[in-house]
Structures are given as C-alpha cells and as structure tokens.
Coordinates of N, CA and C in Angstrom, one line a residue:
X1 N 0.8 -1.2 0.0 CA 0.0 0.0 0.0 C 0.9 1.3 0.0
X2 N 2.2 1.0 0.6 CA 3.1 2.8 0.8 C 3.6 2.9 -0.5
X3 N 3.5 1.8 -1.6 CA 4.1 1.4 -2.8 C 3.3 2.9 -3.7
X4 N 2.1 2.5 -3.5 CA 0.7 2.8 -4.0 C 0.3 4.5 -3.5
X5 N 0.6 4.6 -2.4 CA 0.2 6.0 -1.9 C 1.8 6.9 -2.8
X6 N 3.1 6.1 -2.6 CA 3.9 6.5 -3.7 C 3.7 7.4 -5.0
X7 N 3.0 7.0 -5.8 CA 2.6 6.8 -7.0 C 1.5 8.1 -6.9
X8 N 0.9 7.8 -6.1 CA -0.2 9.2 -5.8 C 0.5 10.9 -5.8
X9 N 1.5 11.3 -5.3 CA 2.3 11.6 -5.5 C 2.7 12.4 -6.4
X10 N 3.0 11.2 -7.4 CA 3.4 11.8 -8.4 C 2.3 12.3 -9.7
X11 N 1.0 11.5 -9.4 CA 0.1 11.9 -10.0 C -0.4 13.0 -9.9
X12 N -0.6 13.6 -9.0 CA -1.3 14.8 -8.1 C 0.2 16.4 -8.7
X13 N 1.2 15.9 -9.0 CA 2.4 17.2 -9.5 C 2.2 17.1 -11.1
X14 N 1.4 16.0 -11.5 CA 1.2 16.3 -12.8 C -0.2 16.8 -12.6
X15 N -1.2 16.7 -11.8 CA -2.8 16.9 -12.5 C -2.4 18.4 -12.1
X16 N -1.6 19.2 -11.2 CA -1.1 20.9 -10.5 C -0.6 21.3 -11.9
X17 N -0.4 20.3 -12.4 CA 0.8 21.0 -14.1 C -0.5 21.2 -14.7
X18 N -1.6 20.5 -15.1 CA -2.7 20.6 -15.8 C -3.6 22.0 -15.4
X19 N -3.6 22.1 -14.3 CA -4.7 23.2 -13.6 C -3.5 24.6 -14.1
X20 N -2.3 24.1 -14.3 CA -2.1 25.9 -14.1 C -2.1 26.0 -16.0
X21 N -2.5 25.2 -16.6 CA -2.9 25.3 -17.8 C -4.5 25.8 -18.2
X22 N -5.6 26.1 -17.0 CA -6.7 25.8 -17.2 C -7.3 27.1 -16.9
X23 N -6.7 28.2 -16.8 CA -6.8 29.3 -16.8 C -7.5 29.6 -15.7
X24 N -8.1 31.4 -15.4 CA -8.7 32.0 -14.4 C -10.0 31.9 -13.8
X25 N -10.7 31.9 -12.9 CA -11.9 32.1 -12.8 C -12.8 30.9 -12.1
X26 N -14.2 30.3 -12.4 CA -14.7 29.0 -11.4 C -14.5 28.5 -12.2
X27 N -14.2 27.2 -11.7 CA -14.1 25.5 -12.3 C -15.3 25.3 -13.2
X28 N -15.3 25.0 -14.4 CA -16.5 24.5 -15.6 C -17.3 23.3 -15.2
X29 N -16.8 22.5 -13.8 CA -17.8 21.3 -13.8 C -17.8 21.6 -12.1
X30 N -18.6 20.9 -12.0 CA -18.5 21.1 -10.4 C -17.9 20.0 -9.3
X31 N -17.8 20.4 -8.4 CA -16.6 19.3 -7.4 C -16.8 17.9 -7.7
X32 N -18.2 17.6 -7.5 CA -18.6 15.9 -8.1 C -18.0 15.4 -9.5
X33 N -18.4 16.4 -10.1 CA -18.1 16.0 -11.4 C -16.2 16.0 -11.6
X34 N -16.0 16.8 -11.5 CA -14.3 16.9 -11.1 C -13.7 15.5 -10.9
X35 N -14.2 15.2 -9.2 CA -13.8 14.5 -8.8 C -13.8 12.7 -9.7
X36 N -15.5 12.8 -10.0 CA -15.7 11.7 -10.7 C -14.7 11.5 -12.2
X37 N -14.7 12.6 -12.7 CA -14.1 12.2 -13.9 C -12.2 12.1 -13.7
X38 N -12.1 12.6 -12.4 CA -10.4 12.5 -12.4 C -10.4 10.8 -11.6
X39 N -11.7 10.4 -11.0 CA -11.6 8.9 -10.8 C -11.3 8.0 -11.7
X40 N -12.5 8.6 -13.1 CA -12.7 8.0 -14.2 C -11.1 8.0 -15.1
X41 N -10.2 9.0 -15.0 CA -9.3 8.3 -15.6 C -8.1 8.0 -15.2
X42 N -7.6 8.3 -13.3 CA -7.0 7.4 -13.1 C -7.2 6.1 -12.7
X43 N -8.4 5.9 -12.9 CA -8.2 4.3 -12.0 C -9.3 3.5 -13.0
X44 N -9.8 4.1 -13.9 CA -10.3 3.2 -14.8 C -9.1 4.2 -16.6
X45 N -8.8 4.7 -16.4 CA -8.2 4.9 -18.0 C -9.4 5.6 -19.0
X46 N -10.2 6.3 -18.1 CA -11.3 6.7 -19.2 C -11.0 8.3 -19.6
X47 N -11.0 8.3 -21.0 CA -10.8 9.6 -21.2 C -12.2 10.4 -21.6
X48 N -13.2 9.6 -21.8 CA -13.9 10.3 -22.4 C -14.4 11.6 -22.1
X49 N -14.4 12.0 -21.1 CA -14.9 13.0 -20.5 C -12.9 14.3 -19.9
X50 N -12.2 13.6 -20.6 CA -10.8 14.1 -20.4 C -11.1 16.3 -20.3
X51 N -12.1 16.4 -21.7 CA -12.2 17.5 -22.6 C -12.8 18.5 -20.9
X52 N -13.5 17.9 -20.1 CA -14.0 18.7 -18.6 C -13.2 19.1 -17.9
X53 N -12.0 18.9 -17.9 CA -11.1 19.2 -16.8 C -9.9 19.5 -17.8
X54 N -10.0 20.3 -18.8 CA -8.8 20.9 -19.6 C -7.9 19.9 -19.8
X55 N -8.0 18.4 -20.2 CA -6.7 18.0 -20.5 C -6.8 17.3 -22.3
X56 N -5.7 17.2 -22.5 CA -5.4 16.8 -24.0 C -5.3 15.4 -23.6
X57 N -5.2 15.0 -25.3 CA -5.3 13.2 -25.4 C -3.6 13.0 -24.8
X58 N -2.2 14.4 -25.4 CA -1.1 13.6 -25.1 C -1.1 13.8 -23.6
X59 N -1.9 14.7 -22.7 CA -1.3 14.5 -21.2 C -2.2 13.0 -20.8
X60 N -3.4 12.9 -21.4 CA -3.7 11.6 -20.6 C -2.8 11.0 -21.1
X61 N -2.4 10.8 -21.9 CA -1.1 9.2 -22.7 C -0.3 10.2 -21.8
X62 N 0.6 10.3 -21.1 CA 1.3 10.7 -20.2 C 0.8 10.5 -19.1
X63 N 0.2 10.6 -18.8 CA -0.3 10.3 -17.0 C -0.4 8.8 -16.7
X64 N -1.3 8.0 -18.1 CA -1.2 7.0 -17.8 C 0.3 6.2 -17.6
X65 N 1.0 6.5 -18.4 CA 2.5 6.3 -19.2 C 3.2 6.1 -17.4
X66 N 3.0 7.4 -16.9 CA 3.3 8.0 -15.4 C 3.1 6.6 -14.7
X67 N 1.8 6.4 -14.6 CA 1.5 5.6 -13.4 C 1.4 4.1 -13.7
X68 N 2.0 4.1 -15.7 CA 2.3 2.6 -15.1 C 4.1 2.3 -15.2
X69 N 4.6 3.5 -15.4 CA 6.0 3.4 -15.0 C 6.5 3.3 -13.4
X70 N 5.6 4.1 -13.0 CA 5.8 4.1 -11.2 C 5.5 2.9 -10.9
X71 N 4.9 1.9 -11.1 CA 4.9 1.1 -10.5 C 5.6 0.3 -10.6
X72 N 6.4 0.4 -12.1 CA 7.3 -0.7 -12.2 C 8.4 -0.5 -11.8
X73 N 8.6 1.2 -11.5 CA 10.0 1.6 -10.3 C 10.0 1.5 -9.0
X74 N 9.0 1.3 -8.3 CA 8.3 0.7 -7.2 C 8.3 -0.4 -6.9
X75 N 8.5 -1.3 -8.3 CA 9.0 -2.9 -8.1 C 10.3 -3.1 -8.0
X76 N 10.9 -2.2 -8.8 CA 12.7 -2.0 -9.1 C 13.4 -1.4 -7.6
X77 N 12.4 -1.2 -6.9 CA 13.2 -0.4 -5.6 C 12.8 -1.2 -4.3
X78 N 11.9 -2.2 -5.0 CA 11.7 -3.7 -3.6 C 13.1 -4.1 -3.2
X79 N 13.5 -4.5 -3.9 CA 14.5 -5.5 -3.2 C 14.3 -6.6 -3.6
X80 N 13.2 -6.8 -4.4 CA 13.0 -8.2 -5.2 C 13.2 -9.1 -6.0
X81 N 13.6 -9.5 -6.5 CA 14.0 -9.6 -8.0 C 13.2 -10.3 -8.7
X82 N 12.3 -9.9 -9.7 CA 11.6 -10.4 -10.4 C 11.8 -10.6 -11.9
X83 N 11.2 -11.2 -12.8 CA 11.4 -10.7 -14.4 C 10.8 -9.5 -14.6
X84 N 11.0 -8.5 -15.7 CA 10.7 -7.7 -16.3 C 9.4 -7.9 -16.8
X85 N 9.1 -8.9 -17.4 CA 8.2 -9.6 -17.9 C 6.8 -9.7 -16.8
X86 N 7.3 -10.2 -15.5 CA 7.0 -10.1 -14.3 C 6.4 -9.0 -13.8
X87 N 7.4 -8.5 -13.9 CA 6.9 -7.1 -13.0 C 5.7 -6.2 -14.2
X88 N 5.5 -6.5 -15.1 CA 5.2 -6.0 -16.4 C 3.4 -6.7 -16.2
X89 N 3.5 -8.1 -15.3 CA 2.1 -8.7 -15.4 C 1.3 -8.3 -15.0
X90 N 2.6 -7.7 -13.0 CA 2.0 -7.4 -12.1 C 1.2 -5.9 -12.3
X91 N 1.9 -5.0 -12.8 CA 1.4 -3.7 -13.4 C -0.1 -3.4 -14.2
X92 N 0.2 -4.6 -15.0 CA -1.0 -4.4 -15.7 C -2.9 -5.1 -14.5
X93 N -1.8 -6.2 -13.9 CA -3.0 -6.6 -13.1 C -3.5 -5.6 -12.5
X94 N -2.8 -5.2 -11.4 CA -3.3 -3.8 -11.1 C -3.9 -2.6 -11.8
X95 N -3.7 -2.6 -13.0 CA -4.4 -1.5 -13.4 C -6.2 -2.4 -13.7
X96 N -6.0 -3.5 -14.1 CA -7.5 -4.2 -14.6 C -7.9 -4.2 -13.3
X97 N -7.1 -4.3 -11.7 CA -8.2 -3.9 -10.8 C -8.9 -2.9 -10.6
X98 N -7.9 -1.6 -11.1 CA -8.5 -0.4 -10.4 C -9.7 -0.3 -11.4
X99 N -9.7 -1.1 -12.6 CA -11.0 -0.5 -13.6 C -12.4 -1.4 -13.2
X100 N -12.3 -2.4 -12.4 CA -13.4 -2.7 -11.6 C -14.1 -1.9 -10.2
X101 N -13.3 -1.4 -9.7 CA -13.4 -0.5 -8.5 C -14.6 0.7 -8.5
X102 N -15.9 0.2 -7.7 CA -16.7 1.1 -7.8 C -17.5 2.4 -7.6
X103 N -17.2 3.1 -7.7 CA -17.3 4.3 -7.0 C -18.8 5.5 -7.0
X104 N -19.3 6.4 -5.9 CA -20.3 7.3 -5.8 C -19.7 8.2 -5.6
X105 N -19.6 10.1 -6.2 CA -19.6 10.8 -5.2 C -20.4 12.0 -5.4
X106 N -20.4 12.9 -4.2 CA -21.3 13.7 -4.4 C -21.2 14.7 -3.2
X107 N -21.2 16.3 -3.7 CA -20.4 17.5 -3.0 C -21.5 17.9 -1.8
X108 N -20.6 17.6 -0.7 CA -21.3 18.2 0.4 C -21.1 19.7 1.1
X109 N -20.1 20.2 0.4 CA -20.0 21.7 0.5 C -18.9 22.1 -0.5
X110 N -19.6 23.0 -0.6 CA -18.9 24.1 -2.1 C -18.8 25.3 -2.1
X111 N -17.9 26.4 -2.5 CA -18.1 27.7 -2.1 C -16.9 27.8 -3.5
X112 N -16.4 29.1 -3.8 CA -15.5 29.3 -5.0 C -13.7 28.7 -4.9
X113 N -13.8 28.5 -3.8 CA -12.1 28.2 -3.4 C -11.9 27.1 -2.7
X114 N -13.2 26.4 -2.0 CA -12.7 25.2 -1.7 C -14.1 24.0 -1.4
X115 N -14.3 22.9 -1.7 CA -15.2 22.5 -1.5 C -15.0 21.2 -1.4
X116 N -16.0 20.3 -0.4 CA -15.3 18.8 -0.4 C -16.6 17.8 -0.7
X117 N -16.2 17.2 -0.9 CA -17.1 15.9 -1.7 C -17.2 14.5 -1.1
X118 N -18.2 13.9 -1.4 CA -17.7 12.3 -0.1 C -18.2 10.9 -1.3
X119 N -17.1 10.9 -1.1 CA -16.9 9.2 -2.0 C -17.0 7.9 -1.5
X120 N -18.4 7.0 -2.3 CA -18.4 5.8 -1.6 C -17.5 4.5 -2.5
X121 N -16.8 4.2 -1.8 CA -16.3 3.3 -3.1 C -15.8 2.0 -2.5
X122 N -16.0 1.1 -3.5 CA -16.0 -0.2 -3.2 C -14.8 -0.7 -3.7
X123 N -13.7 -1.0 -3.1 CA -12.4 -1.5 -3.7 C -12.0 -2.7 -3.6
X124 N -11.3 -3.5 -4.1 CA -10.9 -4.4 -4.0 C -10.8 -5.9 -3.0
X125 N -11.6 -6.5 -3.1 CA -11.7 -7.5 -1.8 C -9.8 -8.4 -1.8
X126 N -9.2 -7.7 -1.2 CA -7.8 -8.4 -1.4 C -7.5 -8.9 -0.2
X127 N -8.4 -9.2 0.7 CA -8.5 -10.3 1.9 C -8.8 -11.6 1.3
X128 N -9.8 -11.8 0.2 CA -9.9 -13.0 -0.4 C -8.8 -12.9 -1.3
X129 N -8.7 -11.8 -2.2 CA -6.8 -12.4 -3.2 C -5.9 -12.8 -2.7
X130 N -5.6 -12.3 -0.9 CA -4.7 -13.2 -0.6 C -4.5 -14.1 -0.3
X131 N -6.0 -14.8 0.6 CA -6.0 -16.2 0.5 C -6.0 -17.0 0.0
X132 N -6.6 -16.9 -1.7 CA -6.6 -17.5 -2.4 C -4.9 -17.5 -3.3
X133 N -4.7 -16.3 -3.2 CA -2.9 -16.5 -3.5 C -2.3 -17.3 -2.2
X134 N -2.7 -17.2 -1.7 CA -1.5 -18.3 -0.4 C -1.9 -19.8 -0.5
X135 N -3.1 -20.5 -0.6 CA -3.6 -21.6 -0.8 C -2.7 -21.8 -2.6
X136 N -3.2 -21.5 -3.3 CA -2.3 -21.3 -4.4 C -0.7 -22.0 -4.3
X137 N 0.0 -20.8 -3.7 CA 1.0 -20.9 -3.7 C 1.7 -21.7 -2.8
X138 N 1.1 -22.6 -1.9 CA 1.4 -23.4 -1.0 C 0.9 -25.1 -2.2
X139 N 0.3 -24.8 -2.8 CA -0.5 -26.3 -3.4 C 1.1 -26.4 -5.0
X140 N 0.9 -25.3 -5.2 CA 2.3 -24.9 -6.5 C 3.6 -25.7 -5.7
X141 N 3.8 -25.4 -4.5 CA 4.9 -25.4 -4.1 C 5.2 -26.9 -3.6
X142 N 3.8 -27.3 -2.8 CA 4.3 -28.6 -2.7 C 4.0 -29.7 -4.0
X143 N 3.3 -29.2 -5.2 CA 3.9 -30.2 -5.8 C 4.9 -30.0 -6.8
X144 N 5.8 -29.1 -6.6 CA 7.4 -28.3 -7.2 C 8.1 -28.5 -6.5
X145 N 8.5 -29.4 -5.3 CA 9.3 -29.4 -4.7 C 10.9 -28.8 -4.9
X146 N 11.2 -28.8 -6.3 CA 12.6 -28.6 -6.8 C 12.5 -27.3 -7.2
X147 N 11.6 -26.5 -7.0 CA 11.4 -25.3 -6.9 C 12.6 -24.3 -6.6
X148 N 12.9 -23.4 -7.1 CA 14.1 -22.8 -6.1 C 13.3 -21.5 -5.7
X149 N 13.6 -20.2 -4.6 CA 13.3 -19.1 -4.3 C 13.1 -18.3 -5.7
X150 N 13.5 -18.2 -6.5 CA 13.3 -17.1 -7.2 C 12.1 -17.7 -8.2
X151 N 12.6 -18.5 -8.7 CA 11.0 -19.3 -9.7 C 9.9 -19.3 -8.7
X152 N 9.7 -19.5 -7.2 CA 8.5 -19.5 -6.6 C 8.0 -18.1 -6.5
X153 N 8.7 -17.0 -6.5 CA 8.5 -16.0 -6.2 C 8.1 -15.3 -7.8
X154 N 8.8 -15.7 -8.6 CA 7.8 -15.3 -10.5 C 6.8 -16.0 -10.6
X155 N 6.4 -17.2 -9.6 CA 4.9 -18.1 -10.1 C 4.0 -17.3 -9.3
X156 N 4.8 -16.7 -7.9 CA 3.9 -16.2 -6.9 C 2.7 -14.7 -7.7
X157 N 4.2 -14.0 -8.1 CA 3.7 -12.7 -8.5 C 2.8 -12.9 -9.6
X158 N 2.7 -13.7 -10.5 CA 2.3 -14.1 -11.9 C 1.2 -14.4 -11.6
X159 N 0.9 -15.1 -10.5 CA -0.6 -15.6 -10.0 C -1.5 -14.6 -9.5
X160 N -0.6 -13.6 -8.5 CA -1.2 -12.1 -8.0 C -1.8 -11.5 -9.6
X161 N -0.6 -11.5 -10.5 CA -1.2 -10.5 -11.5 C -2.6 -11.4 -12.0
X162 N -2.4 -12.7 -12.5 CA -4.2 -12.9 -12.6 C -5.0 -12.8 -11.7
X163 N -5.2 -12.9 -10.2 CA -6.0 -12.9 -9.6 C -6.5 -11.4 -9.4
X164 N -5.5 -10.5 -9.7 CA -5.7 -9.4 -9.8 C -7.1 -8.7 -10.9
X165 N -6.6 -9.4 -11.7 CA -6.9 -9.1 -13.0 C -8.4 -9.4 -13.0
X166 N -9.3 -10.7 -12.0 CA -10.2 -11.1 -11.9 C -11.0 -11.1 -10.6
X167 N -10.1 -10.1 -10.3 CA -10.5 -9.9 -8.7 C -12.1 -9.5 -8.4
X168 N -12.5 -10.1 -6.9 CA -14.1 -9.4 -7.0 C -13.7 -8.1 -6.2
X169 N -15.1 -7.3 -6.1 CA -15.5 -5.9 -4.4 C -15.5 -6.6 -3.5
X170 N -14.8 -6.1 -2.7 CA -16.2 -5.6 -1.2 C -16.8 -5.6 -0.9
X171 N -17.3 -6.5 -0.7 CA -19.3 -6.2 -0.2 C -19.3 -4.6 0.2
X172 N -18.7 -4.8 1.3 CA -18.9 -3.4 2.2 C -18.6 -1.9 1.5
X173 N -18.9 -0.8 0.9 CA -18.0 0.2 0.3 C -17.6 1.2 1.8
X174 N -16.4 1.7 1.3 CA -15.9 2.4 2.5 C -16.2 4.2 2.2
X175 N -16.3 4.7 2.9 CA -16.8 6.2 2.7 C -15.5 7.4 3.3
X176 N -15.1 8.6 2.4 CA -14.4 9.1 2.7 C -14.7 10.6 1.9
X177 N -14.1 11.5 2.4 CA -14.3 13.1 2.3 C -12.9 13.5 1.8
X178 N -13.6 14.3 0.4 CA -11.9 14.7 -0.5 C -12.4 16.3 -0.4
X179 N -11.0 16.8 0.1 CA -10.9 18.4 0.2 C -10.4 19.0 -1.6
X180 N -11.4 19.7 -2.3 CA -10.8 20.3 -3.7 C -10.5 21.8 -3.2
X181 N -9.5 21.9 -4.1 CA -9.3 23.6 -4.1 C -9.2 24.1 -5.5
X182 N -9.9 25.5 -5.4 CA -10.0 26.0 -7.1 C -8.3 26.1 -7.3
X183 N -7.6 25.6 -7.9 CA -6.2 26.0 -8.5 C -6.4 26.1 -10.2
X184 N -6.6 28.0 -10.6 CA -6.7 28.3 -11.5 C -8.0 27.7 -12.6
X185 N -8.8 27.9 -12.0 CA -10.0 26.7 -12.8 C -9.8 25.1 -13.0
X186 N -9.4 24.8 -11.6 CA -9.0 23.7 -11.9 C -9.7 22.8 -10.2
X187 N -10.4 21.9 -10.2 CA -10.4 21.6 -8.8 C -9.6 20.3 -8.6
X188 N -8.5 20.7 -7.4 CA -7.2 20.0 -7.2 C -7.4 19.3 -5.8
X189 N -7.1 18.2 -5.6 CA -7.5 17.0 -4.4 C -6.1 17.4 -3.9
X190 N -5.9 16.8 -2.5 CA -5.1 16.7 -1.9 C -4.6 15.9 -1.9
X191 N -2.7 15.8 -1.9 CA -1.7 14.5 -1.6 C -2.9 13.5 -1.0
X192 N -2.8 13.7 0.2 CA -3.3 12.8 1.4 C -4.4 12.1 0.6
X193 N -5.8 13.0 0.1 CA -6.9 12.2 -0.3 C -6.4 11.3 -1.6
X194 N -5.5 11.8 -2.3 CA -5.6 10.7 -3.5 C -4.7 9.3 -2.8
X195 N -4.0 9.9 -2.0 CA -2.9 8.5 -1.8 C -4.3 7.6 -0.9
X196 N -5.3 8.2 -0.1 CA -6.1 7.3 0.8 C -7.2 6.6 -0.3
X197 N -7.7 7.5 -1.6 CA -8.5 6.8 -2.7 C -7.5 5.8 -3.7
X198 N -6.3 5.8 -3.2 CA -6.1 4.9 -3.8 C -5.7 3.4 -3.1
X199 N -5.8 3.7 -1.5 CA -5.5 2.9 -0.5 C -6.7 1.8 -0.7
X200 N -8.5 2.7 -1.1 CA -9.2 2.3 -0.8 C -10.0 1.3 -1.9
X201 N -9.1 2.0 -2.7 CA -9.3 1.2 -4.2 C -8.6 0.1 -4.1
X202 N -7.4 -0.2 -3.3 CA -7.1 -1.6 -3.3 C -6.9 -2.5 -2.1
X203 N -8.3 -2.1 -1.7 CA -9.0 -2.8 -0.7 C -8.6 -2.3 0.6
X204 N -7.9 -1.6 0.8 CA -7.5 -1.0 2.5 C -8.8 -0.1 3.3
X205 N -8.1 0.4 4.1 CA -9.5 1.2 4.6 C -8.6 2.2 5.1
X206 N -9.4 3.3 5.4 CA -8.2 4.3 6.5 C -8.1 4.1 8.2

C-alpha cells in the first residue's frame, strides 16, 4: 500500500501541471463532477470526459504512461528480484483492478475556493486475493518441490497479477471526504486524499 500512496504523489504534481494550464476564474464542472471524472481516468483509464477538466489526449497518454511506469519503479526499488516480464504482469494486473473498482460521489459543500465531496467506493476485496494467492501458492509449491526461491516467487507474483486481474469488491464500500481547491479553474485534491483513494481502491480502509 506505501508502494501505491507512492505513485499518488506523483500523480497529483502532474494533475497541478494541468490546472495551471486551465486558466482564471470558477471551475466548468462542479466538485462531483471533477472528482468523478479524475476517478474516471486514473483508476479506470477513461478519457472520455478528459475534454472537462482541460486535459489533451497527449497529457492523458502521459499520466497514464506516469502511473504505469511508477509502478514498475516501485517494483525495481523492492528488493525483489523479479522478471521484467513479471513485474510487467504485475502492473498491468493492477491497473485491470482499479477499472473494476466502484465508486459514488457527491459534493457536500462548495463555495468558489474550496469545497469537499464524499466518495463511496468499493475496492478491492484483497483479503480474499490473498487467501486464495496463499492456498495457491502453497498447493504450487508442494507439488514443485525442486522449486528454487526465485522461480516460486515469479509463479507467486504471476498468480497475483491474474487474480488481480479477476478480482471481486467488497461487499462493504468504504466512505471518505476529498478536500478540492479551485487552482486556476482547476479543482485539485489533496496529496493525502488521492494517496487514501487509492488505499481504498485496493482494498485498505483508512
């Protein structure tokens, strides 16, 4: 998860690059909408609604480009050693979770400079992925006995990225309040709130 609030980070010094592009005056959509469409394309990849919040096709193909390089530098700075190929599965799995991840929101106060919004969202049940990755990987292992550490650990991650990939929700959705601020016609979330929507997206809670 600190992998993941990582990455947030860096998202949030590019969407500040976009707002000071979006010129003077109130924001064109309102906080809900904001919020929902900057859900809509980091954690599903949807641009269609990109044109609301002043961004071009090349900054989304950059943002995305962004966040799925971060994670594979976030793999590179484990300690791990995986394949390239590997770490390449794991990336993508994660991105096919966040485009399942369900979300509501809707502005509970608004004024011209700052307003916050409360999002219900249902993320990732990864209390069942991991069981089902440990049962897994314990059934792999004992019938590989000649297995060595590093091949169990490319079957391990390899397995994560499909189960990722097919992962169910949450029954439960978790609820949480995102502070926006007008920056230049632009409504900008906070570090904190994107790194905890994306905590929640993959199944954590705060």
């Amino acid at each position: 998860m600190k992998k993941l609030k990582k990455i947030t980070s860096i998202l949030l010094s590019m969407m500040m690059v976009l707002a000071m592009l979006a010129g003077c005056g109130a924001p064109k959509v309102t906080p809900d909408e904001s919020a929902t469409i900057l859900l809509d394309i980091i954690l599903k990849g949807d641009n269609s609604k990109m044109d609301s919040v002043q961004m071009t096709q090349a900054e989304f193909d950059e943002l995305r480009t962004t966040i799925e390089d971060s994670m594979i530098s976030q793999f590179d700075s484990s300690g791990i050693s995986i394949k390239d190929e590997t770490k390449q599965n794991l990336s993508n799995g994660i991105l096919e979770a966040f485009k399942k991840v369900e979300y509501e929101v809707s502005t509970t106060k608004e004024d011209k400079k700052q307003s916050e919004v409360e999002i219900s969202i249902k993320g990732i049940d990864m209390e069942q992925l991991i069981q089902d990755l440990q049962a897994d990987a314990q059934k792999y292992a004992s019938e590989n006995p000649s297995l060595t550490q590093e091949e169990l650990l490319d079957y391990i991650f390899n397995k994560e990225a499909e189960l990722l990939s097919n992962a169910s929700l949450k029954e439960t959705p978790e609820t949480m309040t995102m502070t926006l601020t007008n920056e230049d016609n632009f409504w900008i979330p906070t570090e904190d709130d994107m790194a905890n929507i994306t905590l929640l997206a993959m199944g954590g809670t705060l």
